[in-house]
Tab-separated table of C-alpha atoms in Angstrom:
chain	number	residue	atom	x	y	z
Y	1	MET	CA	0.006	-0.007	-0.001
Y	2	THR	CA	1.343	3.382	-0.904
Y	3	GLU	CA	1.670	6.142	1.665
Y	4	ASP	CA	-1.082	8.046	-0.126
Y	5	ALA	CA	-3.465	5.070	0.037
Y	6	ALA	CA	-2.624	4.507	3.710
Y	7	SER	CA	-3.367	8.102	4.638
Y	8	ARG	CA	-6.583	8.085	2.588
Y	9	THR	CA	-7.809	5.073	4.574
Y	10	TRP	CA	-7.466	7.062	7.793
Y	11	LEU	CA	-9.090	10.210	6.389
Y	12	GLU	CA	-12.046	8.749	4.516
Y	13	PRO	CA	-14.672	6.518	6.055
Y	14	ARG	CA	-14.892	3.214	4.169
Y	15	THR	CA	-18.198	2.922	2.389
Y	16	LEU	CA	-19.679	-0.082	0.634
Y	17	ALA	CA	-19.288	1.624	-2.751
Y	18	CYS	CA	-15.647	2.561	-2.100
Y	19	THR	CA	-14.794	-0.956	-0.958
Y	20	LEU	CA	-16.552	-2.529	-3.963
Y	21	GLU	CA	-14.534	-0.254	-6.235
Y	22	ASP	CA	-11.292	-1.216	-4.501
Y	23	LEU	CA	-12.060	-4.955	-4.730
Y	24	ASP	CA	-12.971	-4.574	-8.419
Y	25	ALA	CA	-9.602	-2.936	-9.065
Y	26	ARG	CA	-7.953	-5.919	-7.368
Y	27	GLY	CA	-9.693	-8.433	-9.623
Y	28	PHE	CA	-12.885	-9.241	-7.740
Y	29	VAL	CA	-14.984	-8.349	-10.763
Y	30	GLU	CA	-17.797	-10.908	-10.723
Y	31	HIS	CA	-20.975	-10.329	-8.752
Y	32	PHE	CA	-22.350	-13.305	-6.853
Y	33	LEU	CA	-25.676	-14.231	-5.298
Y	34	VAL	CA	-26.815	-17.330	-3.444
Y	35	ASP	CA	-29.705	-19.070	-5.244
Y	36	ASP	CA	-32.588	-21.032	-3.763
Y	37	ALA	CA	-30.583	-24.269	-4.183
Y	38	HIS	CA	-27.988	-22.804	-1.764
Y	39	ARG	CA	-25.358	-22.517	-4.496
Y	40	LEU	CA	-23.253	-19.481	-5.284
Y	41	ARG	CA	-24.218	-18.060	-8.691
Y	42	ALA	CA	-22.009	-15.785	-10.760
Y	43	VAL	CA	-24.417	-13.183	-12.099
Y	44	GLY	CA	-22.367	-12.410	-15.237
Y	45	SER	CA	-21.628	-15.938	-16.423
Y	46	GLY	CA	-24.372	-17.950	-14.731
Y	47	GLN	CA	-21.807	-20.442	-13.331
Y	48	THR	CA	-22.766	-22.003	-9.993
Y	49	PHE	CA	-20.512	-23.223	-7.218
Y	50	GLY	CA	-20.970	-25.300	-4.080
Y	51	ALA	CA	-19.568	-24.101	-0.760
Y	52	ASP	CA	-16.741	-26.619	-1.065
Y	53	ALA	CA	-15.479	-24.814	-4.209
Y	54	VAL	CA	-15.375	-21.319	-2.688
Y	55	ALA	CA	-13.153	-19.433	-0.244
Y	56	VAL	CA	-13.795	-16.095	1.496
Y	57	ARG	CA	-10.746	-13.863	0.930
Y	58	GLU	CA	-12.024	-10.791	2.768
Y	59	CYS	CA	-15.136	-9.786	4.634
Y	60	HIS	CA	-16.289	-6.229	5.435
Y	61	ARG	CA	-19.209	-4.977	7.556
Y	62	PHE	CA	-20.857	-1.583	7.099
Y	63	GLU	CA	-23.359	0.377	9.195
Y	64	GLY	CA	-25.462	3.231	7.922
Y	65	VAL	CA	-24.415	6.649	9.221
Y	66	SER	CA	-27.954	7.825	10.023
Y	67	ASP	CA	-29.746	4.497	10.489
Y	68	PRO	CA	-28.253	1.659	12.557
Y	69	ASP	CA	-30.668	-0.750	10.804
Y	70	ASP	CA	-28.906	0.065	7.518
Y	71	MET	CA	-26.229	-2.600	7.830
Y	72	SER	CA	-24.582	-4.714	5.156
Y	73	ILE	CA	-21.823	-7.250	4.743
Y	74	LEU	CA	-19.523	-7.599	1.746
Y	75	CYS	CA	-17.506	-10.734	1.088
Y	76	ALA	CA	-14.713	-11.038	-1.502
Y	77	LEU	CA	-14.901	-14.601	-2.768
Y	78	GLU	CA	-12.716	-16.778	-4.936
Y	79	THR	CA	-13.686	-20.098	-6.493
Y	80	ARG	CA	-11.353	-23.057	-7.059
Y	81	SER	CA	-11.578	-22.332	-10.789
Y	82	GLY	CA	-10.258	-18.799	-10.201
Y	83	VAL	CA	-13.473	-16.758	-10.516
Y	84	ARG	CA	-13.162	-13.787	-8.139
Y	85	GLY	CA	-16.039	-11.567	-7.133
Y	86	THR	CA	-18.176	-10.074	-4.416
Y	87	LEU	CA	-21.272	-11.050	-2.497
Y	88	VAL	CA	-23.280	-8.349	-0.684
Y	89	ASP	CA	-26.023	-9.032	1.828
Y	90	ALA	CA	-27.907	-7.207	4.557
Y	91	PHE	CA	-26.604	-7.777	8.075
Y	92	GLY	CA	-28.924	-8.497	10.995
Y	93	VAL	CA	-32.670	-9.011	10.788
Y	94	TYR	CA	-32.810	-8.236	7.052
Y	95	ALA	CA	-30.121	-10.754	6.083
Y	96	ASP	CA	-30.947	-13.409	3.524
Y	97	PRO	CA	-30.906	-16.771	5.378
Y	98	ASN	CA	-29.712	-18.546	2.199
Y	99	VAL	CA	-26.543	-16.413	2.217
Y	100	ALA	CA	-25.874	-17.158	5.894
Y	101	ASP	CA	-26.426	-20.892	5.369
Y	102	PHE	CA	-24.066	-20.904	2.397
Y	103	LEU	CA	-21.285	-18.819	4.024
Y	104	LYS	CA	-21.121	-20.874	7.230
Y	105	ASN	CA	-19.757	-23.734	5.085
Y	106	VAL	CA	-17.139	-21.614	3.273
Y	107	PRO	CA	-13.639	-21.240	4.783
Y	108	LEU	CA	-12.046	-17.833	5.373
Y	109	THR	CA	-8.607	-17.885	3.782
Y	110	ARG	CA	-6.281	-15.035	2.878
């Protein structure tokens, strides 16, 4: 990380949009969702993956500035086949239970 990037991290609050942009620049370009069959689906290509074929590389949590109920979680994921992308979900009572069920079976690796 450059000195400029390090100082920017301290000066600017991390937002979901800013973090998504940073991850995209680092190669996490696919957007994922968890389907009703509890499989990870790449929105762009339509490929699907089981939890055993996916690793969480990073996870970030965000809270809304004006509304504590406005919470989200962002995971940077990588599949065994090399597909890298992001999965965004609500955090707390509005979270998608399919996402939680899927992620509890996915290892966090860096």
